[in-house]
Amino acid sequence: MALLEIDNLTVSFYTSEGVVTAVDDLSYTIDAGEKFGVVGESGAGKSVTALSLLRLIESPGEIESGSIRFCDPDTVEELEESYPEHVVDVGELRRESDFANVIERLEDRGVSGLDVTGNPEHETADLPRLRADGELGIRDVIDQGYASELGLIGEEDFIVHDGDTSYVELLRAPEPAVRRLRGNNIAMIFQDAQTALNPVYTVGEQIAEAIRHHLDYGDEEAKQRGIELLDTVGIPDAENRYTDYPHEFSGGMQQRAVIAMALSCDPDVIIADEPTTALDVTTEAKILELLEELTDEFDTAVQLITHDLGVVAELCDRVMVMYAGQPVEKSPVEELYYDPKHPYTVGLMSSIPRIGDDRDRLQTIPGTMPDLIETPSGCSFHPRCPYAEEICKQKEPRLVEFDDVESGTRSAKCLEYTGDLEDGIGYTVTVEDDHTPTEYVSSEHHE
Amino acid sequence: MSLQKYILRRVLTSIPVLFGVSVVTFGIMHAAPGDVVSQMVAANPNVPPGESVRLREEFGLNDPIWVQYLDWMQGIFTGDFGEVYSSSRSADTIVMARLPETLLLGAFGWVFAILIAVPGGIYAAVNKDELGDDVSRFAALSGISIPNFWLGLMLMAIFAVQLDLFPTLDPQTGLLSREMLWWLILPGVTIGTAASANMMRIMRTSMAEELNKEYVTAARAKGLPERTVILKHVLRNSLISVTTVAAFLTASLVSGSVVVEVVFAWPGLGRELVEAIQLREINLLMAITLLTGAVVVLANLLADIVYALLDPRIRDEY
Ligand code: SF4
């Protein structure tokens, strides 16, 4: 099991103009120690995704459905000790419940294969078939949140045990339990350090408070650790700077301090939300380097959110490209660069700035992100897609998996891959490695 | 610049302000019809006709106004605030005798205002747009709109007269005696209500604004309990703008005390002030005005210091 598994997450905002579905049926996983990039223009739902992981979506926003599973054995064990009454034993359920009956009741509710396995290819599959194929088990029913609806488990049962694996379902966990994970297991680096730091408390105090709270350190110990952390993130004269206020730090130092804050309780995963947008290019490079170095050193997984594919290339192992609240392409970073599968990804790539190129980055994809109250019909990218055809306005593409990839899986959400396009998508990717350009021509024509 | 230097500068700049206040008050008193002698004569019809001429001469009321002002000013620099003609006592004796009562009333009003406004504002901001917020907003609006004297009379009618919980008359005991403090409650609440309502509104607004800032999300993302997030991170930032308003409200508290003291027959400076105006006792009036001005200046200074304590960015500017 991955460290973090997000399944069918949907987050909506109830605004006066209508319901905005900021994140729509999103699924992805992050392994322990992995660097995972989430890319897209602003408004693609990246930050909402990040805050959902911490369950910090505030009114008028609401996490409508889905599952966020966190699986760090030590943490699960600790929580289990505090909440013994909220533990589900899947093995026991498997033995005691009548699964055929569960499936029947699911069908009665009109639950589709996609709903309960999260796999787009199961959209139209019938449930007994999936079960017979071993694609659907009781774990899926629990993970997708149907188990409590069906009365198999309690409303608040959030710790799940299945043989050797165990995990915490964040979306069902009580607030105090989530609070124990925030900052401690899942930490966040905010976009703009200047606004993320409280102006009236010293930088040191803002690092130390989390240490005292989560790790039960005394004042002196917490201070010592705070100073060490500041030193680790490269603040010179950390001992003295510890008592500085945020406004006495430069922008780059503030961002370093925020990184120190995120690292303070040695988390399992750090969510970095555009950690360098507020900084100049030189500082940006240094901060990214620092982030990479430290997360490698502490073996911390990272979810890096950015609009800049260049930043992803530098830091990440895998990447998910988001458009209008949905993933349009998931891929290992290398493959994505050599062979982007989705037209939007291609658009983003041609907007990576190069030295000596001062084109406005976002101009290269004509148009803007649709307003999410009325997402375009069919493929939500069609108004901007250079390869859009009539069918794209009608049929919503599904994420299609590619199996031919050596490292990990890839998927893209374009009708091209379900054979629905007449003309196919054609673009050329030029990769310049060591100044010897090689050309790669992608699916010029659809046979 | 250090805080000490800043304070010194503020004290020095307050001198012209106080000077201006004294000139204006002096001018207005002289522009008003009648003087202390005519009021004395009116109160006592047995005064022989020649006497008022003699008295005016004795009190120096026939001198040109600027001479009178300079005379008064000269007195101030030697610590002499002049005579209260109708009772032949010096103005500063009267002021000093009444000052503690008024300070006590003001302090009570202040404490009451803060005790209501800060928790009320926090509650309203945290439960924004919910029932509790609506209730507190209604309460705040009422508190601001209800005139002092009416509130005072109502409180007195209900709690002192009808329910007989509080005395209606001066118990004539020492200032800090139990009876006196008990008697203080109604006028104190009356005077604190408007200030409290104003402050609560500011507290709510500024807290609601702070709650939207990213450092709040960041604090929550650290896993701190909501109580810590609100009472540590948000509160201190919200208090910054409340402090500014609080200083400003001191002036209204001072003016409110005049009405309240009259309504409750509280033996303070406010009542003395009304009497001074009625009797055209210019020296007494000037002494009270100057003192009031000094209090307001002091309140602003205090606010600035609190401001600097709350916000390190301000501290650096001094
Ligand atoms: S489905 Fe159509 S509109 Fe959407 S990305 Fe593919 S070609 Fe473009």
PDB file of C-alpha atoms and ligand atoms in Angstrom, chain A residues 342-344 379-382 385-389 392 397 413-416 421 425, ligand 1:
ATOM      1  CA  HIS A 342      -2.378  14.801 -23.369  1.00  0.00           C
ATOM      2  CA  PRO A 343      -2.726  17.950 -25.475  1.00  0.00           C
ATOM      3  CA  TYR A 344      -2.915  20.061 -22.334  1.00  0.00           C
ATOM      4  CA  CYS A 379     -13.868  16.937 -22.497  1.00  0.00           C
ATOM      5  CA  SER A 380     -13.531  20.018 -20.318  1.00  0.00           C
ATOM      6  CA  PHE A 381     -10.426  21.016 -22.273  1.00  0.00           C
ATOM      7  CA  HIS A 382     -12.149  21.138 -25.637  1.00  0.00           C
ATOM      8  CA  CYS A 385      -7.663  22.137 -27.354  1.00  0.00           C
ATOM      9  CA  PRO A 386      -6.123  22.502 -30.824  1.00  0.00           C
ATOM     10  CA  TYR A 387      -7.173  18.950 -31.702  1.00  0.00           C
ATOM     11  CA  ALA A 388     -10.744  19.174 -30.500  1.00  0.00           C
ATOM     12  CA  GLU A 389     -13.321  17.518 -32.686  1.00  0.00           C
ATOM     13  CA  CYS A 392     -14.993  16.098 -27.738  1.00  0.00           C
ATOM     14  CA  PRO A 397     -12.996  10.971 -22.001  1.00  0.00           C
ATOM     15  CA  LYS A 413      -7.621  11.423 -20.325  1.00  0.00           C
ATOM     16  CA  CYS A 414      -8.181  12.119 -24.003  1.00  0.00           C
ATOM     17  CA  LEU A 415     -10.567  10.575 -26.476  1.00  0.00           C
ATOM     18  CA  GLU A 416      -7.602   9.786 -28.675  1.00  0.00           C
ATOM     19  CA  LEU A 421     -10.984  10.836 -32.599  1.00  0.00           C
ATOM     20  CA  ILE A 425      -3.670  14.363 -32.145  1.00  0.00           C
TER      21      ILE A 425
HETATM   22  S1  SF4 C   1     -10.600  14.679 -25.837  1.00  0.00           S
HETATM   23 FE1  SF4 C   1     -10.615  16.077 -27.539  1.00  0.00          FE
HETATM   24  S2  SF4 C   1     -10.652  18.075 -26.596  1.00  0.00           S
HETATM   25 FE2  SF4 C   1     -10.100  16.652 -25.010  1.00  0.00          FE
HETATM   26  S3  SF4 C   1      -7.924  16.680 -25.043  1.00  0.00           S
HETATM   27 FE3  SF4 C   1      -8.485  15.017 -26.358  1.00  0.00          FE
HETATM   28  S4  SF4 C   1      -8.583  15.927 -28.372  1.00  0.00           S
HETATM   29 FE4  SF4 C   1      -8.535  17.600 -26.954  1.00  0.00          FE
END
